[in-house]
PDB file of C-alpha atoms in Angstrom:
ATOM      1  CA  UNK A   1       0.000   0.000   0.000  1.00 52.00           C
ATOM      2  CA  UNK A   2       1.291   3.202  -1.230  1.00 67.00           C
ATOM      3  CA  UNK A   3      -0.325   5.977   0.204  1.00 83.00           C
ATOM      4  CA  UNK A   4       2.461   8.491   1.476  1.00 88.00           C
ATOM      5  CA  UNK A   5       1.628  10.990  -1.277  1.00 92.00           C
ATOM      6  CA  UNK A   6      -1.939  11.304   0.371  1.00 91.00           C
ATOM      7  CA  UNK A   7      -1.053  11.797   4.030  1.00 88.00           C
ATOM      8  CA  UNK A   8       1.672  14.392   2.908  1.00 92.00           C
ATOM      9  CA  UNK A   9      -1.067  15.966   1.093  1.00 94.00           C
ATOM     10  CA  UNK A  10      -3.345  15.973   4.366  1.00 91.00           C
ATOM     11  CA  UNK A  11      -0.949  16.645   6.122  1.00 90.00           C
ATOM     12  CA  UNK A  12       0.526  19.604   4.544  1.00 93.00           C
ATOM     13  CA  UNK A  13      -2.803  20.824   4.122  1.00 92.00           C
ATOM     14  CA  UNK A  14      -3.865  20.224   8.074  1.00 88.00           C
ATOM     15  CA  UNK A  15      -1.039  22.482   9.042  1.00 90.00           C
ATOM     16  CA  UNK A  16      -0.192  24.963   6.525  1.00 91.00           C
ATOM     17  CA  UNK A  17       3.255  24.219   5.826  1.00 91.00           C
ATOM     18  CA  UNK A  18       5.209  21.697   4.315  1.00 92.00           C
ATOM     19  CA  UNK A  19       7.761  22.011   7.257  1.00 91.00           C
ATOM     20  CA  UNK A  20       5.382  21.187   9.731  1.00 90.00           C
ATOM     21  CA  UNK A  21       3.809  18.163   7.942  1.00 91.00           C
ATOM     22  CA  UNK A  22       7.642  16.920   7.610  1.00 90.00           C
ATOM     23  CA  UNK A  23       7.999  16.793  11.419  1.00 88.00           C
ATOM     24  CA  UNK A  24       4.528  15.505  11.813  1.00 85.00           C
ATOM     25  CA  UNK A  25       5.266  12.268   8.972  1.00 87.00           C
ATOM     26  CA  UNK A  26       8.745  12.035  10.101  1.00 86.00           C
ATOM     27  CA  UNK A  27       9.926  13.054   6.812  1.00 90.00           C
ATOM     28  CA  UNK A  28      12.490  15.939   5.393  1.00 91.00           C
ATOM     29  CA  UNK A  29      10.680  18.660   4.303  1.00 91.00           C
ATOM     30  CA  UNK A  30      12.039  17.570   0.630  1.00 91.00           C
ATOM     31  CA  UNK A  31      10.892  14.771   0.738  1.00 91.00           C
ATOM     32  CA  UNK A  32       7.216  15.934   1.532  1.00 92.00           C
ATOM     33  CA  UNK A  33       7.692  18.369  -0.994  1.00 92.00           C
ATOM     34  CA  UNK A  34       8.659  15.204  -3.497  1.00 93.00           C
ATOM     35  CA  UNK A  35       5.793  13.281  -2.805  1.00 93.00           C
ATOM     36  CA  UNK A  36       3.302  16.199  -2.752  1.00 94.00           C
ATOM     37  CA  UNK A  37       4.737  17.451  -6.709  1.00 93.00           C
ATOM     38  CA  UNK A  38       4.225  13.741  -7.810  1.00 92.00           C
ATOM     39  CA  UNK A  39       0.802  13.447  -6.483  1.00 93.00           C
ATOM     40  CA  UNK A  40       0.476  17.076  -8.595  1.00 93.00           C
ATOM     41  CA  UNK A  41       2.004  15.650 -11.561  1.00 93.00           C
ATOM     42  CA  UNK A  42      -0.023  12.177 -11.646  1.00 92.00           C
ATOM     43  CA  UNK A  43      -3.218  14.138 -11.305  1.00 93.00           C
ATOM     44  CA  UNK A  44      -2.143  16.644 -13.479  1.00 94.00           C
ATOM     45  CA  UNK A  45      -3.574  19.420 -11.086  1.00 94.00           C
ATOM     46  CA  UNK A  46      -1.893  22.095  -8.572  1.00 94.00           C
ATOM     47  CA  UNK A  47      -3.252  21.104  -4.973  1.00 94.00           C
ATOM     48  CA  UNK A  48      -1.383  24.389  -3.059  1.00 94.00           C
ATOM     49  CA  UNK A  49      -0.225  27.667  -3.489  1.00 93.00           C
ATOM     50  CA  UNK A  50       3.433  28.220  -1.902  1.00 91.00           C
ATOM     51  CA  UNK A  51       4.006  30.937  -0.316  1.00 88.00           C
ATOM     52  CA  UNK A  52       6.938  32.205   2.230  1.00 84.00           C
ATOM     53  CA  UNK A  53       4.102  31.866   4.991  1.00 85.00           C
ATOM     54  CA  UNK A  54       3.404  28.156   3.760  1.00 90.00           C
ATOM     55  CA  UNK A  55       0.676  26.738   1.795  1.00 93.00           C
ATOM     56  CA  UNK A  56      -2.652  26.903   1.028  1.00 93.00           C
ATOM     57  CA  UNK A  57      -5.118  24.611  -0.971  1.00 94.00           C
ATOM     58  CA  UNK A  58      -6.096  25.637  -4.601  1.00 94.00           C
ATOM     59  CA  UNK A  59      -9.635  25.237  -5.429  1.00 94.00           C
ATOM     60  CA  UNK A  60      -8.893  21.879  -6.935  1.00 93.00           C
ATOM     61  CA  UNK A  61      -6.698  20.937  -3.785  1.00 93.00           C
ATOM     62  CA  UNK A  62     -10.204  21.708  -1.614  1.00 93.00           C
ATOM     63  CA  UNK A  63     -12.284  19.383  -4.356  1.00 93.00           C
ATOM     64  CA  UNK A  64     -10.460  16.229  -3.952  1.00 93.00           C
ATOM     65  CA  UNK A  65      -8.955  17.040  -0.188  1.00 92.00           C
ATOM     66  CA  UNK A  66     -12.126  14.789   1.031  1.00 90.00           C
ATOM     67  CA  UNK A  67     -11.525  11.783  -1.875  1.00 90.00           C
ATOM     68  CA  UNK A  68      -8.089  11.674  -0.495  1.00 91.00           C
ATOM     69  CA  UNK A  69      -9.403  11.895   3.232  1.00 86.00           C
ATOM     70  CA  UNK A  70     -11.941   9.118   2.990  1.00 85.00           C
ATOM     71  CA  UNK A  71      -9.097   7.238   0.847  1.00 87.00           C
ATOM     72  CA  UNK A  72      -6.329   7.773   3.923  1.00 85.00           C
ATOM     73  CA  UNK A  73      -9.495   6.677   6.542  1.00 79.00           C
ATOM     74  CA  UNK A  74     -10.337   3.598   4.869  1.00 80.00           C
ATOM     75  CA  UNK A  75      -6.106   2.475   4.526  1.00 81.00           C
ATOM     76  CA  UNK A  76      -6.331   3.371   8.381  1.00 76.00           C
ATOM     77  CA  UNK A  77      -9.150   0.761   9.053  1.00 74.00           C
ATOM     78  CA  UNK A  78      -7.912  -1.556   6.940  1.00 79.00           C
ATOM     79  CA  UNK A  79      -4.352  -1.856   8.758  1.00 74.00           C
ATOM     80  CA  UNK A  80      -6.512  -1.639  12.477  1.00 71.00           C
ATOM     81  CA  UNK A  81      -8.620  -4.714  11.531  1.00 73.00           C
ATOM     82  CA  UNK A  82      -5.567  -6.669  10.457  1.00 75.00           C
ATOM     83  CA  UNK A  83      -3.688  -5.753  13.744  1.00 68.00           C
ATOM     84  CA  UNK A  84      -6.851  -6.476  15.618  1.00 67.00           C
ATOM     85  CA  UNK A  85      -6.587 -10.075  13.482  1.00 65.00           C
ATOM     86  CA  UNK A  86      -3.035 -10.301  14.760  1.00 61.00           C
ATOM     87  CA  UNK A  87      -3.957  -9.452  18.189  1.00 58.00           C
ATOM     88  CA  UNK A  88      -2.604  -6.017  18.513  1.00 58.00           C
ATOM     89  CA  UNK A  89      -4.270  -2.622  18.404  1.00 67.00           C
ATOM     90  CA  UNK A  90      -2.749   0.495  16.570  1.00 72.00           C
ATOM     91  CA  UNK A  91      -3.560   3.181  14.398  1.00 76.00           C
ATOM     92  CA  UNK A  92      -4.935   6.715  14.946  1.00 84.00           C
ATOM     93  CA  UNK A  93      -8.096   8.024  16.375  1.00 90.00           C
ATOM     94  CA  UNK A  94      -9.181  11.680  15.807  1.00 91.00           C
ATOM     95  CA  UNK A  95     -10.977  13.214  18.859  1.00 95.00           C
ATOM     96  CA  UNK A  96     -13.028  16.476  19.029  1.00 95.00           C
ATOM     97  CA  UNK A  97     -14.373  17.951  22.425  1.00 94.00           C
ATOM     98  CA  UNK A  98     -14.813  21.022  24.280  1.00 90.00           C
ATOM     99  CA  UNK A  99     -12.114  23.177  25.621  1.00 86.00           C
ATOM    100  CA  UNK A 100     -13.303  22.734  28.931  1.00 86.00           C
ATOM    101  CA  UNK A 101     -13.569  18.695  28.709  1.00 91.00           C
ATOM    102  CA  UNK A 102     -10.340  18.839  27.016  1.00 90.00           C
ATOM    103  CA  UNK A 103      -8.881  20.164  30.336  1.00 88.00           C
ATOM    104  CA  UNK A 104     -10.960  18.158  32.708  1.00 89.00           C
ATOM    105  CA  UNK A 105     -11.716  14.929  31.398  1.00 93.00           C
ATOM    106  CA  UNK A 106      -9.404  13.473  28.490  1.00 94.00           C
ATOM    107  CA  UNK A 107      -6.191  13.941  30.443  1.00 93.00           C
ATOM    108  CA  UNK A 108      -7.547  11.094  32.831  1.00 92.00           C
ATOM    109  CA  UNK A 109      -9.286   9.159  29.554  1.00 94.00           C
ATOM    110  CA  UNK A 110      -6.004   9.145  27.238  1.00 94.00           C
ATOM    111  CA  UNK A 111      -4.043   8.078  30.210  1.00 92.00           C
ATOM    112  CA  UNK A 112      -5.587   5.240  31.213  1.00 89.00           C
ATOM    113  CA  UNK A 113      -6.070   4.412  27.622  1.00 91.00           C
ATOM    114  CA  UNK A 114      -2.592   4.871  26.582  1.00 89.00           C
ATOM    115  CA  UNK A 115      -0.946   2.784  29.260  1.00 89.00           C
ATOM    116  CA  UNK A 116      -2.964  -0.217  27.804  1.00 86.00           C
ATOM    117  CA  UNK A 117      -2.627   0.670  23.715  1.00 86.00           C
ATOM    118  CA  UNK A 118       0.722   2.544  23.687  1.00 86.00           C
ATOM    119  CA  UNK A 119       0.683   2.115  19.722  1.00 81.00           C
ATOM    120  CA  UNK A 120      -2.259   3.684  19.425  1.00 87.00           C
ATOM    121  CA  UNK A 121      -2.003   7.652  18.424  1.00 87.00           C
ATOM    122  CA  UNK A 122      -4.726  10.165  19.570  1.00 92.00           C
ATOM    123  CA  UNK A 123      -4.951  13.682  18.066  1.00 89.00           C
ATOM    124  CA  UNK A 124      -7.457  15.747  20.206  1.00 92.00           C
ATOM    125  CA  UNK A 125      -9.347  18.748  18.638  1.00 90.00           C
ATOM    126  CA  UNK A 126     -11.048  21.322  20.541  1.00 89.00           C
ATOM    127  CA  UNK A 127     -14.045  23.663  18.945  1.00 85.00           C
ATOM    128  CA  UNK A 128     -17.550  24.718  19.546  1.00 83.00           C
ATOM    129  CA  UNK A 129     -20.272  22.423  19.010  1.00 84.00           C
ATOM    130  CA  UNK A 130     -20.729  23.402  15.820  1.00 83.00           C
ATOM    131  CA  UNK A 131     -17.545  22.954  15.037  1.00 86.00           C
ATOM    132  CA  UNK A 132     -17.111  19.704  16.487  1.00 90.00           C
ATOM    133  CA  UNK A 133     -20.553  18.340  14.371  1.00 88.00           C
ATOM    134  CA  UNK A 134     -18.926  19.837  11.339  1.00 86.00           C
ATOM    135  CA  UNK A 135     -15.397  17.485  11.632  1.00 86.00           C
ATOM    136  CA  UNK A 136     -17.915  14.209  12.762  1.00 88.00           C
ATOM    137  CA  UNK A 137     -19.775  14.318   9.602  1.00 85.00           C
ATOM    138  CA  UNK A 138     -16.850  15.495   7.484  1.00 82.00           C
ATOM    139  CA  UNK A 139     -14.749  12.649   8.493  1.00 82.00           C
ATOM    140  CA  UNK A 140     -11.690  14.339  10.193  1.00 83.00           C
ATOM    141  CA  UNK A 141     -13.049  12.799  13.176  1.00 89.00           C
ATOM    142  CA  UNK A 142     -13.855   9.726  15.034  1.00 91.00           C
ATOM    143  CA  UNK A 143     -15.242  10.546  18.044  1.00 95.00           C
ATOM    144  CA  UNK A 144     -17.056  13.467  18.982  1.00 95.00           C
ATOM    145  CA  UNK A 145     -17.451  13.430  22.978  1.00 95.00           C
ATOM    146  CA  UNK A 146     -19.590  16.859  23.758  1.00 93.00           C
ATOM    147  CA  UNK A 147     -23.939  17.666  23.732  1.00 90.00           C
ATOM    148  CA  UNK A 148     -25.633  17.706  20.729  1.00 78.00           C
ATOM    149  CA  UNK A 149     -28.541  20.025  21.762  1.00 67.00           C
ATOM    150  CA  UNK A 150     -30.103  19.696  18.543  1.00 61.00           C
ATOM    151  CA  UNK A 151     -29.235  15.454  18.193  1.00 61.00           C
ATOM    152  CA  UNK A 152     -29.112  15.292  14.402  1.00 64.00           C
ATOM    153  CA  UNK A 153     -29.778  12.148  14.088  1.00 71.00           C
ATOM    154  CA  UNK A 154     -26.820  11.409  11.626  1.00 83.00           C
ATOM    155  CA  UNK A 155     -24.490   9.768  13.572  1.00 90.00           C
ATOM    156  CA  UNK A 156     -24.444   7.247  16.849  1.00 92.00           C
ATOM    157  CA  UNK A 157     -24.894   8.010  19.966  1.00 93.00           C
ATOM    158  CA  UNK A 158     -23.838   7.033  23.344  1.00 93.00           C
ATOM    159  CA  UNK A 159     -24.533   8.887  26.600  1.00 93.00           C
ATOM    160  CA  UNK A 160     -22.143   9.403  29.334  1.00 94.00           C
ATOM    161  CA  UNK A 161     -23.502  11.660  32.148  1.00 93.00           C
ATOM    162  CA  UNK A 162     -25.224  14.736  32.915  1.00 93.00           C
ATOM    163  CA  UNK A 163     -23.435  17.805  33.694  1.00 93.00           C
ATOM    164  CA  UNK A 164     -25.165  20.570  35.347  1.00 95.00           C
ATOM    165  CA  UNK A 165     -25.517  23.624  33.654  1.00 95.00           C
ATOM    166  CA  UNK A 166     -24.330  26.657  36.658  1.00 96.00           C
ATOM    167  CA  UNK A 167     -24.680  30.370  36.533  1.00 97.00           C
ATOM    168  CA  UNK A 168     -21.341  31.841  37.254  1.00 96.00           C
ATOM    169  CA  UNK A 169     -20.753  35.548  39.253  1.00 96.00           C
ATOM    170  CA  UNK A 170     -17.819  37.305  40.510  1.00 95.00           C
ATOM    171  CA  UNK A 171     -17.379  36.780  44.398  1.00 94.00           C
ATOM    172  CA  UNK A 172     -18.717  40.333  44.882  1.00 95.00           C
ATOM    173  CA  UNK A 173     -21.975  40.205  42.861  1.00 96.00           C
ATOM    174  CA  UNK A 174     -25.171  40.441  45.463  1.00 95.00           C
ATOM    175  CA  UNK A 175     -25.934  36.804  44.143  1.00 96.00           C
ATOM    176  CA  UNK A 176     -22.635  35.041  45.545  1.00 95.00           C
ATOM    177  CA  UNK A 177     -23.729  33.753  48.739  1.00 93.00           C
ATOM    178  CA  UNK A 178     -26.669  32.266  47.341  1.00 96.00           C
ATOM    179  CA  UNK A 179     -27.135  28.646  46.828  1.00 96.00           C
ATOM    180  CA  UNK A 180     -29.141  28.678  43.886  1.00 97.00           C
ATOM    181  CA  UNK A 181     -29.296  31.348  41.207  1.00 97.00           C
ATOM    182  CA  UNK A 182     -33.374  31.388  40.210  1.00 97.00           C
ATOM    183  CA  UNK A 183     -33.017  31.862  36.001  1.00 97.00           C
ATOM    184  CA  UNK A 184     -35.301  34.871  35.988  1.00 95.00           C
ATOM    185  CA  UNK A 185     -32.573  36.625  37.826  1.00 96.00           C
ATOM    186  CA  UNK A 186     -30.183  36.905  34.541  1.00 96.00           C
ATOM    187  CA  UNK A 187     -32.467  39.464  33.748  1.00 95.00           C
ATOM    188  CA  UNK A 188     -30.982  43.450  33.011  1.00 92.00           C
ATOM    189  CA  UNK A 189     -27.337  41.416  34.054  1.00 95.00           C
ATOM    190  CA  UNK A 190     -24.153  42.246  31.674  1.00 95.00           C
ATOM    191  CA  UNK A 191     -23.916  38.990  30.163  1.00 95.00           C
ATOM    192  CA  UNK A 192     -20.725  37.085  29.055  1.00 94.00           C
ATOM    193  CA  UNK A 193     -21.684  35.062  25.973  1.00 91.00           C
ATOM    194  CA  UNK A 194     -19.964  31.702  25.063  1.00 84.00           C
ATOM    195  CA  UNK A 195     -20.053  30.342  21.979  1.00 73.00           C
ATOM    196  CA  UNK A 196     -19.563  33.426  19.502  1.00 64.00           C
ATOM    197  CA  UNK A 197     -22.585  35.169  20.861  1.00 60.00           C
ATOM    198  CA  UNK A 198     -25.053  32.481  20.393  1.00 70.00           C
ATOM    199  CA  UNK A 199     -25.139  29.483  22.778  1.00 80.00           C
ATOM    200  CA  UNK A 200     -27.726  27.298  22.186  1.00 84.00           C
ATOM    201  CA  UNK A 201     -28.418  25.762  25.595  1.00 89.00           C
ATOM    202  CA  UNK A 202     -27.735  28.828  27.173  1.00 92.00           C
ATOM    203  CA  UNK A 203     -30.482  30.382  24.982  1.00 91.00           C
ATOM    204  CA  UNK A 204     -33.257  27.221  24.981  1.00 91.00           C
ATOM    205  CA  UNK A 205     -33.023  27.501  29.477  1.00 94.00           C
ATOM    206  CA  UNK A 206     -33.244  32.061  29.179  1.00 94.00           C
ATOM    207  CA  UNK A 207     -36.151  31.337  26.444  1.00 93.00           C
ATOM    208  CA  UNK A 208     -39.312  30.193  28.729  1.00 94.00           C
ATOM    209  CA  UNK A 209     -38.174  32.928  30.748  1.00 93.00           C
ATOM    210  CA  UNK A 210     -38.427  35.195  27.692  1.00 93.00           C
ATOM    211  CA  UNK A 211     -35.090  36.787  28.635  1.00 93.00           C
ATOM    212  CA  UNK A 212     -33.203  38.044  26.152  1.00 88.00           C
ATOM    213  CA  UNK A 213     -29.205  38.293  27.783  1.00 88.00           C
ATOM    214  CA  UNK A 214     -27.570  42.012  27.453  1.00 90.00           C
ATOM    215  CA  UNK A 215     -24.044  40.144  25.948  1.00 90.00           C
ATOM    216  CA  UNK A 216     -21.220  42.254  26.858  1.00 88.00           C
ATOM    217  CA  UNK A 217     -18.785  40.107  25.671  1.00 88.00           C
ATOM    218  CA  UNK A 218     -18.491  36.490  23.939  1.00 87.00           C
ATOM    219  CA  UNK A 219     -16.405  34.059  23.021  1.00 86.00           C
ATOM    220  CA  UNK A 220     -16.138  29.933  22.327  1.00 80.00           C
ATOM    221  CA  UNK A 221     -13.270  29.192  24.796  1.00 82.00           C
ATOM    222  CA  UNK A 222     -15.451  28.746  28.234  1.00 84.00           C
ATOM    223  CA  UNK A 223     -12.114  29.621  30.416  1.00 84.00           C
ATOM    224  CA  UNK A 224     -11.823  33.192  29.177  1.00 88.00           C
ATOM    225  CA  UNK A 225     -15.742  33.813  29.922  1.00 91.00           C
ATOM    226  CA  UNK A 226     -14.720  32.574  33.332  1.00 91.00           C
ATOM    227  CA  UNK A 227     -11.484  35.595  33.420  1.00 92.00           C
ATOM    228  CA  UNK A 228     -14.038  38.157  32.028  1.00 93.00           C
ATOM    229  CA  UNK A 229     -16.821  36.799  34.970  1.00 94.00           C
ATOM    230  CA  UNK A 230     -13.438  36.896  37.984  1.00 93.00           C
ATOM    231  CA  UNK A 231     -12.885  41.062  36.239  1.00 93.00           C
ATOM    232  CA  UNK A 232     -16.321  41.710  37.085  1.00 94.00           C
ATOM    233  CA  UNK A 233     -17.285  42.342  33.447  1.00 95.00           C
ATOM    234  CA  UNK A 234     -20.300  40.599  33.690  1.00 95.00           C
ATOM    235  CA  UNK A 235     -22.196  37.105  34.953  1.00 97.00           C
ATOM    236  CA  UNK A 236     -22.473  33.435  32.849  1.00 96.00           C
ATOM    237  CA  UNK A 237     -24.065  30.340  32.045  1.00 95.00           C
ATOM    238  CA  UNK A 238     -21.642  27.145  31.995  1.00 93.00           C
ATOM    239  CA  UNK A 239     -21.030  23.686  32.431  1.00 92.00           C
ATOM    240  CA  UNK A 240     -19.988  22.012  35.685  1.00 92.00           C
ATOM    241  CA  UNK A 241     -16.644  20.651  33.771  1.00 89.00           C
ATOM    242  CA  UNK A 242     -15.945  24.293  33.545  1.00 87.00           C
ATOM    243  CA  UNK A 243     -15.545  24.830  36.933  1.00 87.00           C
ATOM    244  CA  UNK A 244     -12.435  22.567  37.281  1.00 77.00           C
ATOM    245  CA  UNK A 245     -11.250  23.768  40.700  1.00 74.00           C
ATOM    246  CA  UNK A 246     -11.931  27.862  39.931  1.00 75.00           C
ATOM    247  CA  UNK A 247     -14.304  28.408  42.926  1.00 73.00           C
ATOM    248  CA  UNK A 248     -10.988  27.519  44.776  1.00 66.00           C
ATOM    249  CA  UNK A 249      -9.345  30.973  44.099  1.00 74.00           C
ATOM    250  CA  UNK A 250     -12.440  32.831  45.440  1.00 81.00           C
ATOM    251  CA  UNK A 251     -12.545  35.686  42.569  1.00 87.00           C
ATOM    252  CA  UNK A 252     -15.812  33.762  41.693  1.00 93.00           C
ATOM    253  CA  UNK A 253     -19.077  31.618  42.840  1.00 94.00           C
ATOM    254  CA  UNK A 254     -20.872  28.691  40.637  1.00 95.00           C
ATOM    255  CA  UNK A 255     -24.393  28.430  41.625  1.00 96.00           C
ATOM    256  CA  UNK A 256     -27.224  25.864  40.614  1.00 96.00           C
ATOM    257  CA  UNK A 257     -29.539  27.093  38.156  1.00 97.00           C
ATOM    258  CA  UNK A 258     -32.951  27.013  40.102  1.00 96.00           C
ATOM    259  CA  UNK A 259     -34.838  25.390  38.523  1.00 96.00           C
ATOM    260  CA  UNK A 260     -31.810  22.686  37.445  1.00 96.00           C
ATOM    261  CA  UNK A 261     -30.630  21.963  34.392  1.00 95.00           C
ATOM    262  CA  UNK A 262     -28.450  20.037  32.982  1.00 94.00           C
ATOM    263  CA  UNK A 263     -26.347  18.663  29.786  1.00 92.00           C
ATOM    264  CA  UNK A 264     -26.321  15.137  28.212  1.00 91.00           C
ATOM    265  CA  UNK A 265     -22.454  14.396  27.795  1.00 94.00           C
ATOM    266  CA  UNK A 266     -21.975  11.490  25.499  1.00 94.00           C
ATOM    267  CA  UNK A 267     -19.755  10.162  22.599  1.00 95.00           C
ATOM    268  CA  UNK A 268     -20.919  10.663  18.633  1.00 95.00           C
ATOM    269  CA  UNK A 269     -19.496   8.384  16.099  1.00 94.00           C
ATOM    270  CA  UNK A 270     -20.698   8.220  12.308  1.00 91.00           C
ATOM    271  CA  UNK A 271     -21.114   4.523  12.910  1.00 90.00           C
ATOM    272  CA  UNK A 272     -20.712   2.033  15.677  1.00 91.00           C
ATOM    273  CA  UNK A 273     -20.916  -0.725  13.385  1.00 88.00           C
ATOM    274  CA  UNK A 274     -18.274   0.431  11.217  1.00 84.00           C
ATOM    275  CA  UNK A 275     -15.968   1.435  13.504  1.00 86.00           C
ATOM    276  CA  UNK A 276     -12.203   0.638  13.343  1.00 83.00           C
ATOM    277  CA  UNK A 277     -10.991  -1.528  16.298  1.00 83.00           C
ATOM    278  CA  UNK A 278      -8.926   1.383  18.307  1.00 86.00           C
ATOM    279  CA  UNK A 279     -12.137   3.553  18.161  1.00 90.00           C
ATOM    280  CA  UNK A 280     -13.967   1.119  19.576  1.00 90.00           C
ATOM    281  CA  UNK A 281     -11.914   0.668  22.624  1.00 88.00           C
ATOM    282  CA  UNK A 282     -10.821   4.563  22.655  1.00 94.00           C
ATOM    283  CA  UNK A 283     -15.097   4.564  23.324  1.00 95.00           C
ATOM    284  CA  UNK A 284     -14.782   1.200  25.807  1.00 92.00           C
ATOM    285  CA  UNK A 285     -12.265   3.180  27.893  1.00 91.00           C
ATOM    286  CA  UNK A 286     -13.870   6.565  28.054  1.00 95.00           C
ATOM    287  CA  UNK A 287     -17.196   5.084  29.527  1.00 95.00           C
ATOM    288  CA  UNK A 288     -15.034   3.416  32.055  1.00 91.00           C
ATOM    289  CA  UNK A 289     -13.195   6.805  33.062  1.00 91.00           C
ATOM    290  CA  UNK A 290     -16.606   8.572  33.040  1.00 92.00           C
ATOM    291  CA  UNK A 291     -18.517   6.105  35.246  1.00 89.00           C
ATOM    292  CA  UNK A 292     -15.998   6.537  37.909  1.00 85.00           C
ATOM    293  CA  UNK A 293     -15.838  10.702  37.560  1.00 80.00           C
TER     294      UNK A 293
END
């Protein structure tokens, strides 16, 4: 199997620069650049534009980048089902999650996972939900672990727990010493936005209430709202794996949303069924990790 003039093509495309995807392959950055102008020539197309910054895809490089993808993915299960044959597990698996469980749950999950499949590489993505749906159905990844408000239907879907969604407030807002933070009450506050100014679970628990948040400030990566909420700029609505030891420095309080409400954490992958062996025990162990959280 032959397929080094694809991955240097991914990955020279993944990172923007033919130097990077050399250190990523283990190649020299000629030798990427070799295998990428042969792929060119056989298809008789330019894939990138070069530039002193790196490269770029052409239009024709963006056409067939997900031909060569799904090409690359299928080599990739092929060579995990044979090692699974053999008795072995290897190969690569692709996971996208939130920032926040990034930080508080896959250290834990790819540890415990790693000390049993050493030969097994994980690259971890972090986005918004939207992005993370986006790279699940495109192909670039696996496994998806994060809420799918909206549950498209397109993919599997396994549950792993409920995390409860928390109002957040600087130490000195009237609030703090509460132990519950009644919704109604985000009304006429300065409110810090995740998600790019439009969260959807933030905006589906505010809507019965027919609030409609004053958003001082947003953005996707849920430890800066938590800065901008410790500067006083304004109050929140996250996730308990957001709160990864921060009430500890007492700039702010999490409270209970009253009434509750919570998240369904779980695990999307386009198909269970079809699933190459490491994914399904990258899943296996993650369930186990979870159930002891």
């Amino acid at each position: 199997m032959d397929t080094a003039r694809y991955r240097a093509f991914l990955t020279a495309a993944e990172t923007g620069s033919i130097r990077n995807a050399a250190e990523v392959l283990g190649y020299t950055s000629s030798g990427v650049s070799q295998l990428i102008k042969s792929l060119e020539e056989d298809l008789h197309l330019t894939l990138f534009l070069r530039g002193k910054k790196g490269v770029t895809l052409t239009s024709s490089g963006q056409m067939i980048f997900p031909a060569i993808q799904k090409l690359v993915s299928q080599e990739n299960h092929l060579l995990q089902l044979a090692a699974d044959l053999n008795g072995t597990v290897l190969g690569t698996v692709n996971v996208d999650t939130y920032h926040s469980l990034a930080s508080a749950w896959m250290p834990d999950i790819i540890s415990a996972f790693q000390q049993i499949y050493p030969e097994v590489r994980i690259n971890l993505f972090e986005g918004t939900q939207q992005d993370i749906v986006d790279r699940l159905l495109s192909g670039r990844t696996d496994v998806a672990i994060f809420n799918d408000s909206a549950m498209t239907g397109k993919y599997d879907w396994i549950p792993l727990k409920d995390d409860p969604m928390l109002a957040v407030v600087p130490i000195t807002h009237p609030m703090a010493q509460e132990k519950v933070f009644p919704v109604e009450k985000f009304e006429g506050e300065r409110f810090i936005m995740p998600e790019h100014g439009y969260d959807y679970d933030v905006m589906r628990i505010l809507a019965p209430y027919k609030i409609k948040p004053d958003i001082y400030l947003s953005t996707f990566d849920s430890y800066i709202v938590l800065e901008m909420v410790e500067k006083e700029l304004g109050i929140s609505m996250v996730n308990g794996a957001c709160m990864k030891d921060k009430e500890k420095e007492g700039k702010l309080r999490a409270l209970p949303l009253d009434p509750p409400d919570s998240l369904e954490m779980g695990i999307a992958v386009m198909s269970l069924k079809d699933a190459a062996p490491a994914v399904l025990k990258f899943i296996e162990y993650t369930q186990e990790i979870i159930e002891k959280m």
